[in-house]
mmCIF file of C-alpha atoms and ligand atoms in Angstrom:
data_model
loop_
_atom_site.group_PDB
_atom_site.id
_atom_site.type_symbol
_atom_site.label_atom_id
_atom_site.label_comp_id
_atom_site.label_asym_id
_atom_site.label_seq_id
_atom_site.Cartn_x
_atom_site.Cartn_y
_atom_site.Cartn_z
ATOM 1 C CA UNK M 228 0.000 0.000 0.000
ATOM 2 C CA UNK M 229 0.705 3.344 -0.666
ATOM 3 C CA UNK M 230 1.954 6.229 1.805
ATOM 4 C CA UNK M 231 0.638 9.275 2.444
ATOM 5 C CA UNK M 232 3.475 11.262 0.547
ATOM 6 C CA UNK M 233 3.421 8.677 -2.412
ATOM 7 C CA UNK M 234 -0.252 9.119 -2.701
ATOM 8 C CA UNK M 235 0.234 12.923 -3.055
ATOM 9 C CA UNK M 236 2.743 12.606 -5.590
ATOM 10 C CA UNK M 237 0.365 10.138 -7.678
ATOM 11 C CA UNK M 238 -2.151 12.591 -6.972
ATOM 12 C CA UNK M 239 0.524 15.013 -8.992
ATOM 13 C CA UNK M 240 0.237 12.631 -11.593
ATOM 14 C CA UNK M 241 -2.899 12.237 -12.371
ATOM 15 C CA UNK M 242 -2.777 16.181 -12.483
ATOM 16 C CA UNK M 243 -0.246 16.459 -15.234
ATOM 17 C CA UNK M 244 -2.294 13.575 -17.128
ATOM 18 C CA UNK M 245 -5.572 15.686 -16.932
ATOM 19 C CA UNK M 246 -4.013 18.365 -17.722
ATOM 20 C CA UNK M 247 -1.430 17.144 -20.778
ATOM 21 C CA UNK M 248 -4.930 14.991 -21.948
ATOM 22 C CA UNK M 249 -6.848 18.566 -22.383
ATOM 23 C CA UNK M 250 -9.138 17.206 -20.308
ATOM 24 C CA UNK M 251 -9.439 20.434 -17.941
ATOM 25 C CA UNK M 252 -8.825 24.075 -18.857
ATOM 26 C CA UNK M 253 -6.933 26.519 -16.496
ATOM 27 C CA UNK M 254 -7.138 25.562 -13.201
ATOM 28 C CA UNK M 255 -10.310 23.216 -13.453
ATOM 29 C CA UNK M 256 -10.515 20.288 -12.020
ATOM 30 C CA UNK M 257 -10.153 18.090 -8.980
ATOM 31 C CA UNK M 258 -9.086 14.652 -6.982
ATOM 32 C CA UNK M 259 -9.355 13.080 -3.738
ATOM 33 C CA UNK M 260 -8.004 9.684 -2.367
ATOM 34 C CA UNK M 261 -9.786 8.500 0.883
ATOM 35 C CA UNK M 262 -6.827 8.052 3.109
ATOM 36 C CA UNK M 263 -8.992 5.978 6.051
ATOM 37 C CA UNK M 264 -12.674 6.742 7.380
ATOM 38 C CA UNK M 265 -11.157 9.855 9.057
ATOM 39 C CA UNK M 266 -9.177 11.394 6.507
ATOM 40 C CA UNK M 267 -8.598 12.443 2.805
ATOM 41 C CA UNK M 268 -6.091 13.970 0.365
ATOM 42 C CA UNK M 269 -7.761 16.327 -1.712
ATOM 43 C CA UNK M 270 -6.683 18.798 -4.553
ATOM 44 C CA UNK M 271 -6.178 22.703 -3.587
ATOM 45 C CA UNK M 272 -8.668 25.620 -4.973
ATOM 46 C CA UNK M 273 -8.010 27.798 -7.718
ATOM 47 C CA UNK M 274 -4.321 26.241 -9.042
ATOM 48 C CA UNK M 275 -3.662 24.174 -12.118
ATOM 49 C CA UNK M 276 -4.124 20.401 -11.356
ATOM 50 C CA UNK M 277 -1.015 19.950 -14.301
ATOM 51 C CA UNK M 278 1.732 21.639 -12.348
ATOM 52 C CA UNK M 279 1.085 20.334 -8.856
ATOM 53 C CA UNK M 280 3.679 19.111 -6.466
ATOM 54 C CA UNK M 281 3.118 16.891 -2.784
ATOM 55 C CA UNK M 282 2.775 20.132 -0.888
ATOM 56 C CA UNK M 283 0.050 21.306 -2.652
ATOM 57 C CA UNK M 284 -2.099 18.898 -1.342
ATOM 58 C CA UNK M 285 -4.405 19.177 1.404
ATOM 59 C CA UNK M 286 -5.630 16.816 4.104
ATOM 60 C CA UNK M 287 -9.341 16.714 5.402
ATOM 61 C CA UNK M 288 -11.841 15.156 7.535
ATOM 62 C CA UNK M 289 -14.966 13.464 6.992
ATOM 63 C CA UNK M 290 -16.688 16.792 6.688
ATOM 64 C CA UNK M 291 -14.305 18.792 4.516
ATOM 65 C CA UNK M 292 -12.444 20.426 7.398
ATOM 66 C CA UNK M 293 -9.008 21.078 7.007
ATOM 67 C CA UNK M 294 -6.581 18.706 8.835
ATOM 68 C CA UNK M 295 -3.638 19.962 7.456
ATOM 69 C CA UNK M 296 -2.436 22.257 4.347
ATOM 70 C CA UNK M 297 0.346 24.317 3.815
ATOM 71 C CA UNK M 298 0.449 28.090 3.082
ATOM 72 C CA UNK M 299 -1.773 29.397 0.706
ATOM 73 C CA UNK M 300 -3.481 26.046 -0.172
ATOM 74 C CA UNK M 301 -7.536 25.605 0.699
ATOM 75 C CA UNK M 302 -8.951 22.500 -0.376
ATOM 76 C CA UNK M 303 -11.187 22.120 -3.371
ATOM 77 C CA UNK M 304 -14.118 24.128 -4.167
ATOM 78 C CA UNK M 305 -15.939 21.469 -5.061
ATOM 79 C CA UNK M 306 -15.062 19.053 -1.771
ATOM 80 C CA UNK M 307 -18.516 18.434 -0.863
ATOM 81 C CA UNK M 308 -19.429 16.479 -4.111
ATOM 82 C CA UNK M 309 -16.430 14.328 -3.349
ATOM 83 C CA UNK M 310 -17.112 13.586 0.420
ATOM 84 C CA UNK M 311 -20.664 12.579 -0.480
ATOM 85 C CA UNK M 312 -19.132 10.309 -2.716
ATOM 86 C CA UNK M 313 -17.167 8.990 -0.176
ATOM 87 C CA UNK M 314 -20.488 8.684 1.742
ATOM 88 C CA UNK M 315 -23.070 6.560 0.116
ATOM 89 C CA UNK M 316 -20.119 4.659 -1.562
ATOM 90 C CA UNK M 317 -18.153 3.181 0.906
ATOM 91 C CA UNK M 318 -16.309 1.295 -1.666
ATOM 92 C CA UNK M 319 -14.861 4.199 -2.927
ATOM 93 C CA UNK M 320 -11.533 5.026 -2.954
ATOM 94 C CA UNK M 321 -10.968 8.131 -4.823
ATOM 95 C CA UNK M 322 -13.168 10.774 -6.992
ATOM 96 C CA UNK M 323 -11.913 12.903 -10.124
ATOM 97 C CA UNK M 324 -13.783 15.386 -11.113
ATOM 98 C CA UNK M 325 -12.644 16.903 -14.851
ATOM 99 C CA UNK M 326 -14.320 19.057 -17.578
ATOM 100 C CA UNK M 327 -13.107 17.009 -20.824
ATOM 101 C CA UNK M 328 -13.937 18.210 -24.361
ATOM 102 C CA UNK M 329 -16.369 15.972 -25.612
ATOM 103 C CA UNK M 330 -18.432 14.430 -22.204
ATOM 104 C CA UNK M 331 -18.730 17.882 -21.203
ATOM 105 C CA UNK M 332 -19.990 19.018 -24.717
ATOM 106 C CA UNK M 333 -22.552 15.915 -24.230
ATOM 107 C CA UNK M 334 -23.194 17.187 -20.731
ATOM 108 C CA UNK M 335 -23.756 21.007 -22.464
ATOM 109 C CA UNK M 336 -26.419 19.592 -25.091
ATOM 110 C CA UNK M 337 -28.424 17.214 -22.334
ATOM 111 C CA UNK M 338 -27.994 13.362 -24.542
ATOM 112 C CA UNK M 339 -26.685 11.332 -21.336
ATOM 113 C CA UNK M 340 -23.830 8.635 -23.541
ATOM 114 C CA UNK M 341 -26.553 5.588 -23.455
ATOM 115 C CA UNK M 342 -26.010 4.586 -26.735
ATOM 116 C CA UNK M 343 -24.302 0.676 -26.799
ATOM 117 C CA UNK M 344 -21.480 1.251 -29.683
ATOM 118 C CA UNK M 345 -18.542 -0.159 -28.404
ATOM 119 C CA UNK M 346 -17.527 -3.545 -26.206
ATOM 120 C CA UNK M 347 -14.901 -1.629 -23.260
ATOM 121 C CA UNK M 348 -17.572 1.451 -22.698
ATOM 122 C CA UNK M 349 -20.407 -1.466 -22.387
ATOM 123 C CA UNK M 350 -17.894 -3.349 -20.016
ATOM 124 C CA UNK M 351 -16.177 -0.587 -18.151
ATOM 125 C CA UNK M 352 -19.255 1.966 -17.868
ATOM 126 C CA UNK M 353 -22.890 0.446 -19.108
ATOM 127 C CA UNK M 354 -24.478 3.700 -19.657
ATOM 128 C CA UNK M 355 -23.453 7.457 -18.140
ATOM 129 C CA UNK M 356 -26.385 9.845 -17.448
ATOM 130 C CA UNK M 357 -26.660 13.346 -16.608
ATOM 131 C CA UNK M 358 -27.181 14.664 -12.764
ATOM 132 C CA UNK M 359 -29.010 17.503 -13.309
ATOM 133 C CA UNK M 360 -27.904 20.729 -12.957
ATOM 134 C CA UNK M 361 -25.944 22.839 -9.726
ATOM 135 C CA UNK M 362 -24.345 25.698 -8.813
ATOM 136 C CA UNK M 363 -20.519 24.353 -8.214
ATOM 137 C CA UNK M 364 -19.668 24.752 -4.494
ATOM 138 C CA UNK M 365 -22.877 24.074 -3.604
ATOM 139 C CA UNK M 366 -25.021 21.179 -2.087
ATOM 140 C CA UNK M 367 -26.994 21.274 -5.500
ATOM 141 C CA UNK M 368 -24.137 19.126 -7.344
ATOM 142 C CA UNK M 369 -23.876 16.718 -4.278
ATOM 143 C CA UNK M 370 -27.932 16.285 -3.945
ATOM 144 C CA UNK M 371 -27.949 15.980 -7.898
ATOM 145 C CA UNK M 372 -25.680 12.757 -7.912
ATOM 146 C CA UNK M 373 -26.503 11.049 -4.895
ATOM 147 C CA UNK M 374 -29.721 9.914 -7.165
ATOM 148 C CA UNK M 375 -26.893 8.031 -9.252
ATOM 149 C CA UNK M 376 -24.380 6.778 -6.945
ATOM 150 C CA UNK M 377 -25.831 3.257 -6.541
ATOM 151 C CA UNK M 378 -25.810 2.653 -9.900
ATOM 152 C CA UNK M 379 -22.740 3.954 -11.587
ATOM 153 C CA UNK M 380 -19.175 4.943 -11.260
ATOM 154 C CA UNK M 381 -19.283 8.011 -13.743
ATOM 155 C CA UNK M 382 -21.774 10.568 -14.401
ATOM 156 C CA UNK M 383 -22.011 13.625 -16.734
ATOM 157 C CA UNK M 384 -22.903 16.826 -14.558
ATOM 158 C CA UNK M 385 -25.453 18.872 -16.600
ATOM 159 C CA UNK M 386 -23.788 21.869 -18.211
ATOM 160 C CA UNK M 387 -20.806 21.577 -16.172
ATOM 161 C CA UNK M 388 -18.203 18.220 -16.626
ATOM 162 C CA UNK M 389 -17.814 15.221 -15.453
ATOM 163 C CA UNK M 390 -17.560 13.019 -12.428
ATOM 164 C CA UNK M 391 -15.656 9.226 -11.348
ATOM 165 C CA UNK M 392 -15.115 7.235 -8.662
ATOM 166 C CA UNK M 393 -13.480 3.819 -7.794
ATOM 167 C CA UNK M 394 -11.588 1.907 -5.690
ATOM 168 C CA UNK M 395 -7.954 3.711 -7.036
ATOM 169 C CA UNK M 396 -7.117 7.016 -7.568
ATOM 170 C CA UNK M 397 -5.508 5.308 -11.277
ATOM 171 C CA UNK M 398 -8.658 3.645 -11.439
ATOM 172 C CA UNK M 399 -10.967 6.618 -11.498
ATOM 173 C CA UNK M 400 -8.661 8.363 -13.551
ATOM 174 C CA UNK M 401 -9.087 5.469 -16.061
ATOM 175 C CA UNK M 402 -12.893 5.868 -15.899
ATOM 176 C CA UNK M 403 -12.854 9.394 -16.612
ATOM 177 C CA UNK M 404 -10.783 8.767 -19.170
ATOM 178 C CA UNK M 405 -12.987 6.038 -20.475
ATOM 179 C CA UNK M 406 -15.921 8.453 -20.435
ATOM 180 C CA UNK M 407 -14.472 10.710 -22.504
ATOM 181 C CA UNK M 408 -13.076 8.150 -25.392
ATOM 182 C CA UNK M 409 -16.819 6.812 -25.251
ATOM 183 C CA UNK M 410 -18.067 10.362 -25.765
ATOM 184 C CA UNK M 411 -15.909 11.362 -28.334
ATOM 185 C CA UNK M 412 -16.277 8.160 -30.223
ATOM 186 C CA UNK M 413 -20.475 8.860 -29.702
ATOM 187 C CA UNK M 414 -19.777 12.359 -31.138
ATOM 188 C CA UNK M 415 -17.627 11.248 -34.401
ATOM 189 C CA UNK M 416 -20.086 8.682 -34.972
ATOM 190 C CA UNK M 417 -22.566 10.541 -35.459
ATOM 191 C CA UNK M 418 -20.684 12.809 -37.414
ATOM 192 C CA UNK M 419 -20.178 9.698 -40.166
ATOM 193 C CA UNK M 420 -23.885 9.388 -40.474
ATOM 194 C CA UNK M 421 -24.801 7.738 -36.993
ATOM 195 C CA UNK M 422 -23.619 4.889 -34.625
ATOM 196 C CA UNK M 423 -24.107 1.188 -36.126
ATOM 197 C CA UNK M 424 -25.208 0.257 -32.607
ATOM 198 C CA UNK M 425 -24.798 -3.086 -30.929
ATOM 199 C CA UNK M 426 -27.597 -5.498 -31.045
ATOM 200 C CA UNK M 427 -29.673 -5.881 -27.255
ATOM 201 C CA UNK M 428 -27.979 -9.700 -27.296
ATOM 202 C CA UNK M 429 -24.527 -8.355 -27.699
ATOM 203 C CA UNK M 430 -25.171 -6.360 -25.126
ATOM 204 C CA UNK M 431 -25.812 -8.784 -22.930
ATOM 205 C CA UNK M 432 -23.105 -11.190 -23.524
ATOM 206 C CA UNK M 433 -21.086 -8.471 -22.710
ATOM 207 C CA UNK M 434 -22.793 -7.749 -19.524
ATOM 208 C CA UNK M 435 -21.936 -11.231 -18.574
ATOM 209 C CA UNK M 436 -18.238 -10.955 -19.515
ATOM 210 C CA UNK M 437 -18.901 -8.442 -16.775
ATOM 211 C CA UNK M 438 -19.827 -10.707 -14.256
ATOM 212 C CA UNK M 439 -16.688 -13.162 -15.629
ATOM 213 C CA UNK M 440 -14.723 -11.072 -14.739
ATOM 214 C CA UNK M 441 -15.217 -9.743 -11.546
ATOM 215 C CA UNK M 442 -14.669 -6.784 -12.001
ATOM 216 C CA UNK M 443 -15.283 -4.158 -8.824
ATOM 217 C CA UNK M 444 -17.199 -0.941 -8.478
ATOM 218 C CA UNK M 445 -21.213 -0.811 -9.851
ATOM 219 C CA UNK M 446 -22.611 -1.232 -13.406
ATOM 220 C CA UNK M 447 -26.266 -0.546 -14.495
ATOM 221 C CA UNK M 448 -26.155 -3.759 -15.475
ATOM 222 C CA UNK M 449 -26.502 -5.687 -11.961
ATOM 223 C CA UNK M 450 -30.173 -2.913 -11.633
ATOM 224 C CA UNK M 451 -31.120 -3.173 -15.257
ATOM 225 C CA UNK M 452 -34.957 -4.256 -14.188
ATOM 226 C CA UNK M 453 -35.029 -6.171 -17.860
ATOM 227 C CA UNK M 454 -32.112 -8.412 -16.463
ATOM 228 C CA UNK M 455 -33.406 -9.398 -13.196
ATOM 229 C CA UNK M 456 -36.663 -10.330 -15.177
ATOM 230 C CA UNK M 457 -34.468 -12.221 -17.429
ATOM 231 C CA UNK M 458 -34.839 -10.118 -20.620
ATOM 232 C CA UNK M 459 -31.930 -8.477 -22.585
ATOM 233 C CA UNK M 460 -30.505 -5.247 -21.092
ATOM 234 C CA UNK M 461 -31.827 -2.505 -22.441
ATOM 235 C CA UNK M 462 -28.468 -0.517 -22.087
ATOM 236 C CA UNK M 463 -31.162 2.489 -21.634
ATOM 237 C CA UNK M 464 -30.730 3.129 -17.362
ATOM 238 C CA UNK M 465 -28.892 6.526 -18.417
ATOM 239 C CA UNK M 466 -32.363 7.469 -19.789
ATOM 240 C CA UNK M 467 -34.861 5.822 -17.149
ATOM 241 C CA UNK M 468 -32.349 7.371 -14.162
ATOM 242 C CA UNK M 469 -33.167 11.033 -15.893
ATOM 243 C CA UNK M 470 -36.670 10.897 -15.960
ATOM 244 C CA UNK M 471 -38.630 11.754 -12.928
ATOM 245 C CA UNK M 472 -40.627 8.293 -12.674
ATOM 246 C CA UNK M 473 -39.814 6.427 -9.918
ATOM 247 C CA UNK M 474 -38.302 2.864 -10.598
ATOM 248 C CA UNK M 475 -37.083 -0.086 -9.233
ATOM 249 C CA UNK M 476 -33.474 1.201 -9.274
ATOM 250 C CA UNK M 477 -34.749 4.380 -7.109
ATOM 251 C CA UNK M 478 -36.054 2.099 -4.767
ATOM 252 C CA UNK M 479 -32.856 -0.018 -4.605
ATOM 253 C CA UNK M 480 -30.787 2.961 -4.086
ATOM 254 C CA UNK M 481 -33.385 5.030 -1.781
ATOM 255 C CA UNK M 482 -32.903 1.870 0.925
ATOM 256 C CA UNK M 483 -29.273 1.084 0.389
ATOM 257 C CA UNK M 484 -28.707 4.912 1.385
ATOM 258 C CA UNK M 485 -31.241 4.092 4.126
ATOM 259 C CA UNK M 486 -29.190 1.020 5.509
ATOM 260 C CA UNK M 487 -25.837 3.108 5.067
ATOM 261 C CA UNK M 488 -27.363 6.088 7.139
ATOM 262 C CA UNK M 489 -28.211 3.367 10.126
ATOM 263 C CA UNK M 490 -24.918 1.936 9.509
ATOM 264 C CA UNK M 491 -23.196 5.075 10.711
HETATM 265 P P1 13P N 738 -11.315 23.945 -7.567
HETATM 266 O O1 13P N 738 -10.033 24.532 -8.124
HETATM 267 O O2 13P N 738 -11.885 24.763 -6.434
HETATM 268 O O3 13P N 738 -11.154 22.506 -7.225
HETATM 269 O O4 13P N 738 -12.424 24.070 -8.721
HETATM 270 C C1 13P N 738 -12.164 23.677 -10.025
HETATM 271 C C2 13P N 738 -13.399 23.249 -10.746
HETATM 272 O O5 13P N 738 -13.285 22.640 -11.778
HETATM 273 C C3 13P N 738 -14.739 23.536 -10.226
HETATM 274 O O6 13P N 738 -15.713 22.840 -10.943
#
């Protein structure tokens, strides 16, 4: 495992990638690595993620207060969305929040990235929908993706960026990343005349390569209602999770945020 200075220097890391990848502007952006149940790394305010170095980053508590940071350094901005991350996922590891080019542009024009076009987005991410809409700093962005949490490890945030989560900082790195090729491949697509989308049974032998391989973290498709009642996927949850009906997968996710409450 990792120490606490070696974590802040892959949190350095992951900055320069964002930043070298274009997939934040300025200084947008932002990261967190749960150290223990008590306390976090996080990114600082208002510098640019691609030229950090360990002393930029500060330490927090469960509730975003500062443990430790040096001179000049306040943590994120946006701290809240991570530690309710941290909160109703206790699986979680790490958050990255980023504004790339082409899930942000998706995010901008309101089309969540539902559509099944290619095998490692179906794998890695199922479907990625849009938490609606919040004033950054604010509990509007937290309230917005708690809805989701239960279901996915990335969202689009509505006219703003993007947000993942996993079990590594790499890890949710990757899934941003991941979010981004799926987007942009979505967006050229379309561009050539339109997606030649996969067919609902390809889907779901893909879903079960899924299962094969045990991979960690949550996937629409262990909520899809169609494959509990044995049907083919519908690869659609990005779409049902935006509309204001309430499903089985609300249900699902309204108790296991119940439970974790009690648990606490
Ligand atoms: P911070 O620099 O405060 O983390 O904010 C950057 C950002 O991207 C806000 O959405």
């Amino acid at each position: 495992m990792m120490n606490e200075f070696e974590t802040k220097k892959e949190m350095c890391e992951i900055g320069r990638r964002v930043y070298n990848r274009g997939m934040v502007a300025a200084n947008d952006g932002n990261f967190s690595v749960k150290l223990n149940d008590r306390e976090f790394l996080c990114t600082p305010t208002g510098v640019s993620k691609g030229f950090m170095t360990p002393e930029y980053i500060c330490k927090i508590d469960a509730d975003g207060k500062v443990l430790q940071a040096n001179k000049g350094f306040r943590p994120s901005s946006e701290i809240k969305m991570h530690m309710r991350v941290y909160r109703e996922r206790p699986d979680v590891r790490a958050v990255v929040h980023a504004h790339p080019l082409y899930a942000t542009s998706f995010a901008i024009a309101g089309i969540p990235l539902t559509q099944p076009i290619m095998p490692e987005a179906i794998i890695t991410l199922g479907c990625v929908p849009i938490a609606e809409y919040g004033t950054p700093s604010t509990d509007e962005i937290p309230d917005a993706v708690s809805k989701y949490l239960q279901y996915y490890d990335a969202v689009l945030l509505e006219n703003h960026g993007a947000l993942a989560y996993s079990d590594s900082l790499l890890s949710a790195y990757h899934k941003m990343e991941s979010v981004e090729f799926y987007a942009r491949l979505l967006y050229q697509s379309k561009m050539l005349g339109g997606p030649k989308e996969l067919s609902k049974d390809q889907v779901k032998v893909l879903y079960d390569l899924r299962s094969q391989f045990g991979m960690t973290g949550k996937h629409p498709a262990e909520i899809c209602a169609n494959n509990r009642d044995g049907k083919a996927n519908c690869h659609g949850c990005g779409k049902n999770a935006n509309s204001n009906e309430t499903t089985d997968t609300d249900l699902i996710a309204m108790i296991t945020k119940k439970v974790l409450e009690q648990l606490k």
